[in-house]
Amino acid sequence: MNLSDVLETTKKEPHCGMCKIDFLGTGVCPAGKKHGFVAYWPEGRMELARALAENEVEPTETLIDIVNSCNLCGICDRQCYFITQRRPTQAQQALKDYVKTLKPNTFKPIPEDEIVKDLRSIVGNDWATNDPIIIASYLRSIIKQKSSGNFYIVMPRSTEEIVAIVQLANKHKIPYLPRGNGTFFGVALQTLLAELCSIEQGIIIDLWRMKDIHVDPGSFTATIGPGITSFELQKAAHAHKLRANVAEAESCVCANAQNLGIVTTWSNTYGWGTDNFIDAEFIDSTGTIMHLSDKDIPNPYASAQGLLSLSLIPSVIVTQLTLKLHQILDDEEAIFIPFTNLSDALDMAHNLAKRNIGISLAVLSRKYLTEFISPTHEIAEDFNYIAEKYLKLNYIVDVICDKYHKKIIEELAEVTFGHSMIKSLILGSSKLASMKESSLLKMIAEEEDPLKAVFGGPMRKHFEKGLAASPHELVKVFDEDLRDFFEKLYSKPELTDPVWLHSFRILPCRMERKHMWMYRGGYMPGDKETILKVVDALEKPAEKYHIEGAFGFLSYLERGKLAHLEYDYYYDHADPDARKRLNKAIVESWRRQFAIKGVTPLEFICSKGLHRKEHILYPFPEGLSEEDLVHFEELIETLFGGEDAW
Amino acid sequence: MVKYLSEEWAAQAKKKVLDELDQTKDLKNMNASLLNVVQNVPPDQKTMYFYIRFVDGKLEELLASPDESIKQKNAEFTITGDYTTFVQISSGQMSSAMALLKNRVKMTGNKIKAFTITKPIDTFNMCIKKIETEY
Ligand SMILES: Cc1cc2nc3c(=O)[nH]c(=O)nc-3n(C[C@H](O)[C@H](O)[C@H](O)COP(=O)(O)OP(=O)(O)OC[C@H]3O[C@@H](n4cnc5c(N)ncnc54)[C@H](O)[C@@H]3O)c2cc1C
Ligand code: SF4
């Protein structure tokens, strides 16, 4: 197999980082676990296969070691297939075949310069490198494609080592940038934000080795190192019947805390930002260790609003975080309220938020529901079509609550469904997709209120029965050699348990299986009028530039006073024209969002996650005036050049 | 070829800006004063000060000096960063707004006003980058 045979796949590598966590109980790539550098993980091998095929890097001797370290055990195929339907072993096989064509002893030696020597003296020989092959595996997930800078990768194990690395970077006057699991970079580096958030030369501090974790059930807290992912923290917390407020499974919690403050569907109850952080240890740009609880640190909560407050580079490196954990109740259950209109869904969700009903509470779109629970993108598309055309199911108010709140919701809502229906939809999604033209669905569509008919009326039984939901049926859509594995996997109760899925969030990366996406949205007052204006402000640019745009999810904060909206733009990041259109849509969406009073676009929250929300979201910003918008255009041009440069 | 931040460089920079940039079109009639604090200037890692003041888009003052007393001019904005970053800005490799947003320089002063002058300051930097400079 040639590298060019797998180029279509490797070009679309999204760097979702899921193959670095053991979310299916398979274990993780043994080579990655041993060597740490991204090059030894499936995502890095994908990137290397692409970079070699596109002549962006020359092989070095280390490539042989990377390739030989993989024994094609297939763990990555199961993990990656579950998320993206990709099979990294194909790229790995292509790399194996490629290295066979290389003549031995023809590799250029890699000069060991002063900086790499010093880095090795800090972290040990195995954990610092300037090898171009290892550096290339970080392309598109912290380094911009076609960067010509001098880079070093270092993997520290302790706070003291990071201090020494920062001081070394300062001594040599070179930049440094921490990397958690690289997933934010994976999304942002494909866009015009790349320049603002990437590193153009210098030291990449890969934090994967810093995996200390301690749960203290007595004080309902956990203290973690910056290499701990959301999945790993949630697993440790659940062992004590506690829950952490964490976002998608693969993100490093410290990165997410610093970056976006961690907003989730649980935020109306558990809060956001420092609501959950008890203390943080961090290192400033001089290499000084500080704590959020120190009396004499510069006010960590103060933050300017406005356009120049945009900062996609962290000003500190979080080396330890102590977070609150929350109790899990015995009677937690999922309850879903289906809607055709966003306006109605917002009314219901806001009503629940104001009353503090629901531990987790969000408005979820049809797009998320169908993409997350379907085993393949094709099935998700059919499911999406069926939901829209026949079921008139466009939004869901998605709640996890106790049995008392469940009763109240059932009183307030005309139609609801729960665990059993979601299980049927997950395991029956392939059958549902095959029913696209069925008479049952046509009959449902003719009902006066199809949602009521399917989820609340007499048809519910027929509908659920028609789905013939079972792991055995579901896995028929998978590659044959993977079916046994997936049948066993889908037989595990957690894979169809909505409460578990909301806590562990192993499904959101499925957004990346067909196309790349870019977050839009942000924070705003929780009133419906503002939210609908923002949705419109995000929809219009997508339409104008022919980018697929879709509502993602909306969660309330502070009993409905505030709302966080994620709306997504989907595009093919391997297509330069699509990237250009995306960038134009991003700029236009900023322009439109800034004109609305009270709105802070998501990018403007970046690097402020350790702040109190009171200091960054209040007072609600005024919408920009016409004159401000002119300056905004000028700032964009200064930062990114004219439209042609995007 | 003139040495970066030398008196000759400052004189050439001032002349170039006055000769080549239009007060209204390029410099947007801005009223602002900025003090750049350039740290770790080679060879002896000293600090240099580089001060500019515009009145109605006209460059009234452009001074480069190691003398701390320049601070007494009480510039509206103080921008502090490493020599290597200022070289990148003055040679047009990185805009000052990008340097600010990438935490490569620190700024004190009114951020709202700073936002309104990013474009003319960028135009100023693009103009002085054309001086044949030894960094
Ligand atoms: C599919 C998907 C869904 C998402 N959903 C949500 C969501 O619901 N809620 C939410 O809050 N976020 C969400 N995010 C955003 C994401 O969780 C954050 O951006 C998070 O930072 C990613 O973690 P990471 O380890 O991959 O970070 P990286 O991509 O490695 O780094 C992100 C940023 O943090 C910096 N950084 C990394 N480690 C540290 C550290 N220890 N100290 C200081 N800075 C550091 C990096 O330099 C970079 O600027 C989502 C992202 C994806 C891909
Ligand atoms: S797509 Fe995700 S799971 Fe697959 S190789 Fe890349 S990072 Fe790993």
PDB file of C-alpha atoms and ligand atoms in Angstrom, chain A residues 15-16 141-142 177-187 197 205 207 226 229-230 246-248 250-265 272 312-319 368 505 508-512 517 519 523 553 564 566 607, ligand 1:
ATOM      1  CA  HIS A  15      -6.728  15.139  15.481  1.00  0.00           C
ATOM      2  CA  CYS A  16      -9.686  14.306  17.676  1.00  0.00           C
ATOM      3  CA  SER A 141      -2.422  20.150  15.867  1.00  0.00           C
ATOM      4  CA  ILE A 142      -0.196  22.935  17.250  1.00  0.00           C
ATOM      5  CA  LEU A 177       3.322  26.733  23.945  1.00  0.00           C
ATOM      6  CA  PRO A 178       1.672  23.974  25.991  1.00  0.00           C
ATOM      7  CA  ARG A 179      -0.291  21.222  24.299  1.00  0.00           C
ATOM      8  CA  GLY A 180      -2.864  19.083  26.077  1.00  0.00           C
ATOM      9  CA  ASN A 181      -4.535  16.651  23.708  1.00  0.00           C
ATOM     10  CA  GLY A 182      -4.370  19.056  20.756  1.00  0.00           C
ATOM     11  CA  THR A 183      -8.086  18.940  19.951  1.00  0.00           C
ATOM     12  CA  PHE A 184      -8.719  22.670  20.158  1.00  0.00           C
ATOM     13  CA  PHE A 185      -5.697  23.187  17.933  1.00  0.00           C
ATOM     14  CA  GLY A 186      -7.034  20.489  15.588  1.00  0.00           C
ATOM     15  CA  VAL A 187     -10.159  22.583  15.051  1.00  0.00           C
ATOM     16  CA  CYS A 197      -3.211  30.217  18.336  1.00  0.00           C
ATOM     17  CA  ILE A 205       5.432  21.454  25.811  1.00  0.00           C
ATOM     18  CA  LEU A 207       1.804  17.620  28.775  1.00  0.00           C
ATOM     19  CA  PRO A 226      -2.465  18.714  33.094  1.00  0.00           C
ATOM     20  CA  THR A 229      -8.344  13.976  30.238  1.00  0.00           C
ATOM     21  CA  SER A 230     -12.019  14.495  30.970  1.00  0.00           C
ATOM     22  CA  VAL A 246     -16.140  18.037  32.283  1.00  0.00           C
ATOM     23  CA  ALA A 247     -16.588  18.470  28.547  1.00  0.00           C
ATOM     24  CA  GLU A 248     -15.817  16.027  25.753  1.00  0.00           C
ATOM     25  CA  GLU A 250     -10.585  13.494  25.148  1.00  0.00           C
ATOM     26  CA  SER A 251      -9.901  17.095  26.193  1.00  0.00           C
ATOM     27  CA  CYS A 252      -7.348  17.617  28.935  1.00  0.00           C
ATOM     28  CA  VAL A 253      -9.193  19.108  31.878  1.00  0.00           C
ATOM     29  CA  CYS A 254      -6.522  21.716  32.722  1.00  0.00           C
ATOM     30  CA  ALA A 255      -6.398  22.838  29.084  1.00  0.00           C
ATOM     31  CA  ASN A 256     -10.167  23.087  28.933  1.00  0.00           C
ATOM     32  CA  ALA A 257     -10.329  24.892  32.282  1.00  0.00           C
ATOM     33  CA  GLN A 258      -7.795  27.504  31.220  1.00  0.00           C
ATOM     34  CA  ASN A 259      -9.107  27.772  27.707  1.00  0.00           C
ATOM     35  CA  LEU A 260     -12.891  27.866  27.931  1.00  0.00           C
ATOM     36  CA  GLY A 261     -13.715  27.414  31.605  1.00  0.00           C
ATOM     37  CA  ILE A 262     -15.541  24.123  30.809  1.00  0.00           C
ATOM     38  CA  VAL A 263     -19.116  24.634  29.770  1.00  0.00           C
ATOM     39  CA  THR A 264     -21.357  21.601  29.664  1.00  0.00           C
ATOM     40  CA  THR A 265     -24.959  20.536  29.680  1.00  0.00           C
ATOM     41  CA  TRP A 272     -18.909  27.302  34.836  1.00  0.00           C
ATOM     42  CA  LEU A 312      -5.894  32.401  21.924  1.00  0.00           C
ATOM     43  CA  ILE A 313      -2.548  31.824  23.606  1.00  0.00           C
ATOM     44  CA  PRO A 314      -2.575  30.974  27.303  1.00  0.00           C
ATOM     45  CA  SER A 315      -0.772  33.463  29.514  1.00  0.00           C
ATOM     46  CA  VAL A 316      -0.032  30.750  32.091  1.00  0.00           C
ATOM     47  CA  ILE A 317       0.522  26.997  32.087  1.00  0.00           C
ATOM     48  CA  VAL A 318      -1.783  25.211  34.492  1.00  0.00           C
ATOM     49  CA  THR A 319       0.215  22.465  36.177  1.00  0.00           C
ATOM     50  CA  TYR A 368     -26.219  16.430  17.315  1.00  0.00           C
ATOM     51  CA  ARG A 505     -19.136  12.330  26.454  1.00  0.00           C
ATOM     52  CA  PRO A 508     -19.184  14.352  20.346  1.00  0.00           C
ATOM     53  CA  CYS A 509     -16.069  13.663  18.269  1.00  0.00           C
ATOM     54  CA  ARG A 510     -18.335  11.895  15.787  1.00  0.00           C
ATOM     55  CA  MET A 511     -18.908  15.427  14.486  1.00  0.00           C
ATOM     56  CA  GLU A 512     -15.498  15.075  12.883  1.00  0.00           C
ATOM     57  CA  TRP A 517     -16.130  21.736  11.946  1.00  0.00           C
ATOM     58  CA  TYR A 519     -17.296  26.225  16.795  1.00  0.00           C
ATOM     59  CA  TYR A 523     -22.291  33.550  25.717  1.00  0.00           C
ATOM     60  CA  PHE A 553     -26.486  22.775  21.775  1.00  0.00           C
ATOM     61  CA  HIS A 564     -24.110  29.383  26.123  1.00  0.00           C
ATOM     62  CA  GLU A 566     -22.687  26.234  20.320  1.00  0.00           C
ATOM     63  CA  SER A 607      -7.742  31.930  27.775  1.00  0.00           C
TER      64      SER A 607
HETATM   65  C1  LIG C   1     -15.725  17.677  19.702  1.00  0.00           C
HETATM   66  C2  LIG C   1     -15.443  18.774  20.677  1.00  0.00           C
HETATM   67  C3  LIG C   1     -16.437  19.193  21.555  1.00  0.00           C
HETATM   68  C4  LIG C   1     -16.176  20.206  22.489  1.00  0.00           C
HETATM   69  N1  LIG C   1     -17.149  20.551  23.374  1.00  0.00           N
HETATM   70  C5  LIG C   1     -16.849  21.412  24.382  1.00  0.00           C
HETATM   71  C6  LIG C   1     -17.800  21.706  25.398  1.00  0.00           C
HETATM   72  O1  LIG C   1     -18.920  21.231  25.362  1.00  0.00           O
HETATM   73  N2  LIG C   1     -17.431  22.539  26.393  1.00  0.00           N
HETATM   74  C7  LIG C   1     -16.191  23.103  26.475  1.00  0.00           C
HETATM   75  O2  LIG C   1     -15.908  23.832  27.429  1.00  0.00           O
HETATM   76  N3  LIG C   1     -15.289  22.868  25.511  1.00  0.00           N
HETATM   77  C8  LIG C   1     -15.584  22.044  24.476  1.00  0.00           C
HETATM   78  N4  LIG C   1     -14.662  21.801  23.501  1.00  0.00           N
HETATM   79  C9  LIG C   1     -13.417  22.551  23.549  1.00  0.00           C
HETATM   80  C10 LIG C   1     -12.295  21.799  24.218  1.00  0.00           C
HETATM   81  O3  LIG C   1     -12.696  20.997  25.242  1.00  0.00           O
HETATM   82  C11 LIG C   1     -11.263  22.746  24.744  1.00  0.00           C
HETATM   83  O4  LIG C   1     -10.875  23.621  23.772  1.00  0.00           O
HETATM   84  C12 LIG C   1     -10.049  22.041  25.366  1.00  0.00           C
HETATM   85  O5  LIG C   1      -9.074  23.001  25.627  1.00  0.00           O
HETATM   86  C13 LIG C   1      -9.429  20.986  24.516  1.00  0.00           C
HETATM   87  O6  LIG C   1      -8.514  20.262  25.295  1.00  0.00           O
HETATM   88  P1  LIG C   1      -7.139  19.803  24.688  1.00  0.00           P
HETATM   89  O7  LIG C   1      -6.420  19.063  25.767  1.00  0.00           O
HETATM   90  O8  LIG C   1      -7.310  19.072  23.431  1.00  0.00           O
HETATM   91  O9  LIG C   1      -6.458  21.221  24.438  1.00  0.00           O
HETATM   92  P2  LIG C   1      -5.351  21.647  23.394  1.00  0.00           P
HETATM   93  O10 LIG C   1      -5.925  21.701  22.026  1.00  0.00           O
HETATM   94  O11 LIG C   1      -4.130  20.847  23.572  1.00  0.00           O
HETATM   95  O12 LIG C   1      -5.055  23.122  23.920  1.00  0.00           O
HETATM   96  C14 LIG C   1      -6.059  24.107  23.908  1.00  0.00           C
HETATM   97  C15 LIG C   1      -5.465  25.415  24.419  1.00  0.00           C
HETATM   98  O13 LIG C   1      -5.106  25.273  25.784  1.00  0.00           O
HETATM   99  C16 LIG C   1      -3.708  25.524  25.960  1.00  0.00           C
HETATM  100  N5  LIG C   1      -3.263  24.579  26.991  1.00  0.00           N
HETATM  101  C17 LIG C   1      -3.132  23.246  26.917  1.00  0.00           C
HETATM  102  N6  LIG C   1      -2.780  22.760  28.114  1.00  0.00           N
HETATM  103  C18 LIG C   1      -2.692  23.818  28.948  1.00  0.00           C
HETATM  104  C19 LIG C   1      -2.368  23.972  30.314  1.00  0.00           C
HETATM  105  N7  LIG C   1      -2.088  22.932  31.084  1.00  0.00           N
HETATM  106  N8  LIG C   1      -2.339  25.213  30.840  1.00  0.00           N
HETATM  107  C20 LIG C   1      -2.636  26.302  30.094  1.00  0.00           C
HETATM  108  N9  LIG C   1      -2.963  26.209  28.789  1.00  0.00           N
HETATM  109  C21 LIG C   1      -2.994  24.981  28.234  1.00  0.00           C
HETATM  110  C22 LIG C   1      -3.085  25.314  24.614  1.00  0.00           C
HETATM  111  O14 LIG C   1      -1.894  26.046  24.457  1.00  0.00           O
HETATM  112  C23 LIG C   1      -4.182  25.830  23.720  1.00  0.00           C
HETATM  113  O15 LIG C   1      -4.142  27.216  23.686  1.00  0.00           O
HETATM  114  C24 LIG C   1     -14.909  20.831  22.516  1.00  0.00           C
HETATM  115  C25 LIG C   1     -13.920  20.434  21.623  1.00  0.00           C
HETATM  116  C26 LIG C   1     -14.165  19.414  20.719  1.00  0.00           C
HETATM  117  C27 LIG C   1     -13.057  19.002  19.782  1.00  0.00           C
END
